Amino acid sequence: MKPRFGRARLALIAIVLGLIASLGLTAASAAPASTSAATQSATTATTATTATTKYVYLTFDDGPWYPYTGQILTILRQYNVHATFFEVGRQVARYPWLTRGAYLRGMSVQNHTWSHPDLRYVSWTTFKYQVLTTDRYIRNQTGYTPRCLRPPYGAVNTTVRNRAAALGKKIRLWTVDPRDWSRPGTSAIVSRVLNNVHSGSVILMHDGGGNRSQTVAALPTILRTLKARGYVFYRMWCA
Ligand SMILES: [Zn+2]
């Protein structure tokens, strides 16, 4: 083996290690899913002592997307918060390590189709391809098959519901939409979430689909305020 090739390999390893480091992955956080499940149980047990536990589901759509998914994972870890990522299959194919990183951080990774079509207007063959191919790419990074499906644009009708059910999926939409994708400004994203959230809310935000720097910038204030209000953060599994 020529030294030049050896240096190239070392450089590649350094890049990969750098990527892992940028995700903040450590040996501890890379523990099996049972550890995060135990953490979740402990969180639930602690909060169950409160008479009325306020809870929200934080969800991120359209990723994984570089660099926003990694930035969001870092912030979620800083606040010790878990969320659900509805991922687009072709993005998983592009950034598999971000899907893996979300999984290793204890996030729930769920299905948001392969290429983000309006599922009301696709054939049954296309519907199956959109959902099952995404399942496979996510499963390759997480080891599990997503049970939740979030149809793009929240576009559902009876056919979409029946087809989702036929594939064993539960449809999960949202209740609080700050329209962060339209980039209304960080403070607008913050206020739209905080003014509309209540216990049981499903908050929709985006880690992909374009420039999500405003979403990233809004997240710390949202998390800090919701925690101060006594909210706990649940993940969706559709089990
Ligand atoms: Zn979407």
Tab-separated table of C-alpha atoms and ligand atoms in Angstrom:
chain	number	residue	atom	x	y	z
A	1	MET	CA	0.000	0.000	0.000
A	2	LYS	CA	1.482	3.344	-1.010
A	3	PRO	CA	1.997	5.994	1.688
A	4	ARG	CA	-0.078	8.476	-0.310
A	5	PHE	CA	-3.068	6.128	-0.105
A	6	GLY	CA	-2.388	5.657	3.592
A	7	ARG	CA	-2.541	9.399	4.191
A	8	ALA	CA	-5.778	9.596	2.192
A	9	ARG	CA	-7.286	6.901	4.372
A	10	LEU	CA	-6.157	8.713	7.499
A	11	ALA	CA	-7.663	11.935	6.152
A	12	LEU	CA	-10.941	10.146	5.457
A	13	ILE	CA	-10.992	8.680	8.956
A	14	ALA	CA	-10.288	12.140	10.347
A	15	ILE	CA	-13.229	13.568	8.388
A	16	VAL	CA	-15.551	10.829	9.608
A	17	LEU	CA	-14.394	11.341	13.199
A	18	GLY	CA	-14.913	15.060	12.745
A	19	LEU	CA	-18.476	14.471	11.561
A	20	ILE	CA	-19.173	12.247	14.530
A	21	ALA	CA	-17.639	14.843	16.834
A	22	SER	CA	-19.732	17.592	15.226
A	23	LEU	CA	-22.807	15.576	16.107
A	24	GLY	CA	-21.459	15.452	19.631
A	25	LEU	CA	-21.703	11.698	19.692
A	26	THR	CA	-19.903	10.113	22.572
A	27	ALA	CA	-19.503	6.552	23.685
A	28	ALA	CA	-22.168	7.220	26.302
A	29	SER	CA	-24.746	8.596	23.874
A	30	ALA	CA	-23.971	5.814	21.433
A	31	ALA	CA	-25.350	3.270	23.902
A	32	PRO	CA	-28.166	0.971	22.711
A	33	ALA	CA	-31.733	2.204	22.461
A	34	SER	CA	-32.576	0.489	25.738
A	35	THR	CA	-30.590	3.210	27.514
A	36	SER	CA	-32.683	5.993	26.012
A	37	ALA	CA	-35.826	3.998	26.757
A	38	ALA	CA	-34.693	3.755	30.373
A	39	THR	CA	-34.038	7.487	30.414
A	40	GLN	CA	-37.519	8.105	29.059
A	41	SER	CA	-39.046	5.838	31.696
A	42	ALA	CA	-37.136	7.651	34.410
A	43	THR	CA	-38.356	10.987	33.064
A	44	THR	CA	-41.927	9.729	32.973
A	45	ALA	CA	-41.670	8.325	36.482
A	46	THR	CA	-40.314	11.601	37.817
A	47	THR	CA	-42.969	13.724	36.176
A	48	ALA	CA	-45.786	11.305	37.051
A	49	THR	CA	-45.566	12.546	40.628
A	50	THR	CA	-47.010	15.845	39.427
A	51	ALA	CA	-50.810	15.940	39.631
A	52	THR	CA	-51.230	17.081	36.037
A	53	THR	CA	-48.260	16.570	33.797
A	54	LYS	CA	-48.118	19.039	30.943
A	55	TYR	CA	-46.582	17.540	27.846
A	56	VAL	CA	-45.854	18.377	24.234
A	57	TYR	CA	-44.571	16.565	21.183
A	58	LEU	CA	-41.827	18.412	19.362
A	59	THR	CA	-41.637	17.286	15.730
A	60	PHE	CA	-39.241	18.176	12.906
A	61	ASP	CA	-40.069	17.547	9.247
A	62	ASP	CA	-38.261	17.305	5.895
A	63	GLY	CA	-34.803	16.356	7.126
A	64	PRO	CA	-32.258	15.114	7.545
A	65	TRP	CA	-30.596	18.243	6.214
A	66	TYR	CA	-27.059	19.525	6.642
A	67	PRO	CA	-26.237	21.474	8.783
A	68	TYR	CA	-29.552	22.107	10.525
A	69	THR	CA	-30.344	18.597	11.752
A	70	GLY	CA	-27.027	18.367	13.567
A	71	GLN	CA	-27.455	21.848	15.055
A	72	ILE	CA	-30.932	20.951	16.295
A	73	LEU	CA	-29.681	17.689	17.806
A	74	THR	CA	-27.017	19.615	19.676
A	75	ILE	CA	-29.578	22.053	21.117
A	76	LEU	CA	-31.959	19.233	22.060
A	77	ARG	CA	-29.138	17.570	23.948
A	78	GLN	CA	-28.247	20.804	25.743
A	79	TYR	CA	-31.818	20.974	27.048
A	80	ASN	CA	-32.126	17.213	27.534
A	81	VAL	CA	-35.171	17.130	25.274
A	82	HIS	CA	-36.331	14.364	22.944
A	83	ALA	CA	-38.223	14.963	19.722
A	84	THR	CA	-39.655	13.126	16.726
A	85	PHE	CA	-38.127	13.547	13.275
A	86	PHE	CA	-40.364	12.871	10.267
A	87	GLU	CA	-37.749	12.221	7.637
A	88	VAL	CA	-37.827	12.269	3.849
A	89	GLY	CA	-36.347	9.042	2.503
A	90	ARG	CA	-34.212	10.570	-0.225
A	91	GLN	CA	-32.687	12.861	2.399
A	92	VAL	CA	-31.893	9.837	4.555
A	93	ALA	CA	-30.108	8.393	1.534
A	94	ARG	CA	-28.134	11.631	1.239
A	95	TYR	CA	-27.322	12.155	4.941
A	96	PRO	CA	-27.583	8.716	6.570
A	97	TRP	CA	-25.254	9.748	9.400
A	98	LEU	CA	-27.692	12.467	10.480
A	99	THR	CA	-30.486	9.885	10.713
A	100	ARG	CA	-28.137	7.644	12.643
A	101	GLY	CA	-27.201	10.578	14.877
A	102	ALA	CA	-30.855	11.342	15.635
A	103	TYR	CA	-31.416	7.702	16.519
A	104	LEU	CA	-28.331	7.549	18.734
A	105	ARG	CA	-29.517	10.644	20.575
A	106	GLY	CA	-32.740	8.870	21.478
A	107	MET	CA	-34.945	10.678	18.976
A	108	SER	CA	-37.872	8.954	17.313
A	109	VAL	CA	-37.294	8.764	13.552
A	110	GLN	CA	-40.504	8.381	11.538
A	111	ASN	CA	-41.715	8.336	7.928
A	112	HIS	CA	-42.429	11.457	5.837
A	113	THR	CA	-42.340	9.685	2.407
A	114	TRP	CA	-39.489	9.309	-0.059
A	115	SER	CA	-39.776	12.538	-2.088
A	116	HIS	CA	-42.529	14.573	-0.367
A	117	PRO	CA	-45.443	14.223	-2.839
A	118	ASP	CA	-49.078	15.010	-2.091
A	119	LEU	CA	-50.207	11.463	-1.328
A	120	ARG	CA	-53.783	12.205	-2.396
A	121	TYR	CA	-52.670	12.243	-6.016
A	122	VAL	CA	-50.409	9.205	-6.319
A	123	SER	CA	-51.183	5.649	-7.404
A	124	TRP	CA	-51.207	2.790	-4.929
A	125	THR	CA	-47.928	1.568	-6.447
A	126	THR	CA	-46.328	4.963	-5.924
A	127	PHE	CA	-47.788	5.228	-2.427
A	128	LYS	CA	-46.204	1.915	-1.462
A	129	TYR	CA	-42.871	2.924	-2.997
A	130	GLN	CA	-42.906	6.287	-1.189
A	131	VAL	CA	-43.551	4.720	2.192
A	132	LEU	CA	-41.769	1.375	2.038
A	133	THR	CA	-38.533	2.645	0.484
A	134	THR	CA	-38.313	5.295	3.188
A	135	ASP	CA	-38.983	2.605	5.802
A	136	ARG	CA	-36.019	0.644	4.487
A	137	TYR	CA	-33.575	3.552	4.516
A	138	ILE	CA	-34.599	4.572	8.032
A	139	ARG	CA	-34.451	0.971	9.230
A	140	ASN	CA	-30.885	0.716	7.913
A	141	GLN	CA	-29.868	3.509	10.326
A	142	THR	CA	-32.125	2.845	13.315
A	143	GLY	CA	-32.834	-0.884	13.259
A	144	TYR	CA	-36.574	-0.350	13.493
A	145	THR	CA	-39.391	0.218	11.030
A	146	PRO	CA	-41.262	3.520	11.515
A	147	ARG	CA	-44.894	3.084	12.526
A	148	CYS	CA	-45.895	6.746	12.153
A	149	LEU	CA	-46.516	8.372	8.781
A	150	ARG	CA	-46.850	12.113	8.337
A	151	PRO	CA	-48.251	12.822	4.860
A	152	PRO	CA	-46.555	15.831	3.230
A	153	TYR	CA	-48.527	19.083	3.589
A	154	GLY	CA	-50.796	17.239	6.025
A	155	ALA	CA	-52.720	16.267	2.902
A	156	VAL	CA	-55.029	13.392	3.803
A	157	ASN	CA	-58.271	11.943	2.543
A	158	THR	CA	-60.019	8.609	2.954
A	159	THR	CA	-57.788	6.936	0.376
A	160	VAL	CA	-54.598	8.137	2.079
A	161	ARG	CA	-55.909	6.977	5.450
A	162	ASN	CA	-56.887	3.551	4.121
A	163	ARG	CA	-53.588	3.072	2.307
A	164	ALA	CA	-51.575	4.114	5.358
A	165	ALA	CA	-53.535	1.644	7.477
A	166	ALA	CA	-52.960	-1.099	4.892
A	167	LEU	CA	-49.202	-0.571	5.367
A	168	GLY	CA	-49.561	-0.652	9.149
A	169	LYS	CA	-48.939	3.076	9.567
A	170	LYS	CA	-50.645	5.513	11.874
A	171	ILE	CA	-51.032	9.019	10.482
A	172	ARG	CA	-49.694	11.752	12.733
A	173	LEU	CA	-50.286	15.415	11.892
A	174	TRP	CA	-49.779	18.450	14.186
A	175	THR	CA	-51.694	21.055	16.163
A	176	VAL	CA	-49.247	23.985	16.409
A	177	ASP	CA	-47.748	25.289	13.168
A	178	PRO	CA	-45.467	28.340	13.428
A	179	ARG	CA	-44.835	28.164	9.659
A	180	ASP	CA	-41.131	28.299	10.376
A	181	TRP	CA	-40.392	27.124	6.814
A	182	SER	CA	-41.586	30.508	5.499
A	183	ARG	CA	-38.804	32.176	7.526
A	184	PRO	CA	-41.008	34.732	9.314
A	185	GLY	CA	-38.181	35.693	11.680
A	186	THR	CA	-36.859	33.984	14.782
A	187	SER	CA	-39.034	35.965	17.203
A	188	ALA	CA	-42.172	35.192	15.155
A	189	ILE	CA	-41.414	31.468	15.291
A	190	VAL	CA	-40.883	31.700	19.050
A	191	SER	CA	-44.092	33.633	19.728
A	192	ARG	CA	-46.247	31.537	17.384
A	193	VAL	CA	-45.240	28.411	19.263
A	194	LEU	CA	-45.391	29.824	22.790
A	195	ASN	CA	-48.720	31.652	22.244
A	196	ASN	CA	-50.495	28.563	20.897
A	197	VAL	CA	-49.048	25.638	22.817
A	198	HIS	CA	-50.988	23.741	25.458
A	199	SER	CA	-50.695	20.322	27.019
A	200	GLY	CA	-50.909	17.632	24.372
A	201	SER	CA	-49.841	19.928	21.527
A	202	VAL	CA	-47.929	18.557	18.570
A	203	ILE	CA	-45.525	21.285	17.469
A	204	LEU	CA	-44.441	21.263	13.819
A	205	MET	CA	-41.046	22.648	12.900
A	206	HIS	CA	-38.596	21.917	10.080
A	207	ASP	CA	-34.976	20.767	10.108
A	208	GLY	CA	-34.941	20.417	6.311
A	209	GLY	CA	-36.341	21.690	3.039
A	210	GLY	CA	-34.241	24.847	2.874
A	211	ASN	CA	-32.508	27.371	5.121
A	212	ARG	CA	-33.660	26.566	8.651
A	213	SER	CA	-31.316	28.892	10.547
A	214	GLN	CA	-34.315	30.786	11.999
A	215	THR	CA	-35.754	27.540	13.327
A	216	VAL	CA	-32.416	26.677	14.901
A	217	ALA	CA	-32.170	30.166	16.419
A	218	ALA	CA	-35.719	29.966	17.812
A	219	LEU	CA	-35.306	26.583	19.445
A	220	PRO	CA	-33.384	27.476	22.652
A	221	THR	CA	-35.959	30.088	23.729
A	222	ILE	CA	-38.827	27.715	22.945
A	223	LEU	CA	-37.276	24.871	24.920
A	224	ARG	CA	-36.232	27.068	27.855
A	225	THR	CA	-39.712	28.618	28.118
A	226	LEU	CA	-41.632	25.363	27.783
A	227	LYS	CA	-39.453	23.750	30.443
A	228	ALA	CA	-39.993	26.752	32.709
A	229	ARG	CA	-43.739	26.330	32.205
A	230	GLY	CA	-43.418	22.746	33.389
A	231	TYR	CA	-43.781	20.898	30.111
A	232	VAL	CA	-42.200	17.533	29.486
A	233	PHE	CA	-41.363	16.342	25.995
A	234	TYR	CA	-42.660	13.058	24.605
A	235	ARG	CA	-41.758	11.232	21.442
A	236	MET	CA	-44.152	9.611	18.967
A	237	TRP	CA	-43.802	5.898	18.307
A	238	CYS	CA	-47.303	4.946	17.129
A	239	ALA	CA	-46.871	1.607	18.856
B	1	ZN	ZN	-42.874	18.058	4.883
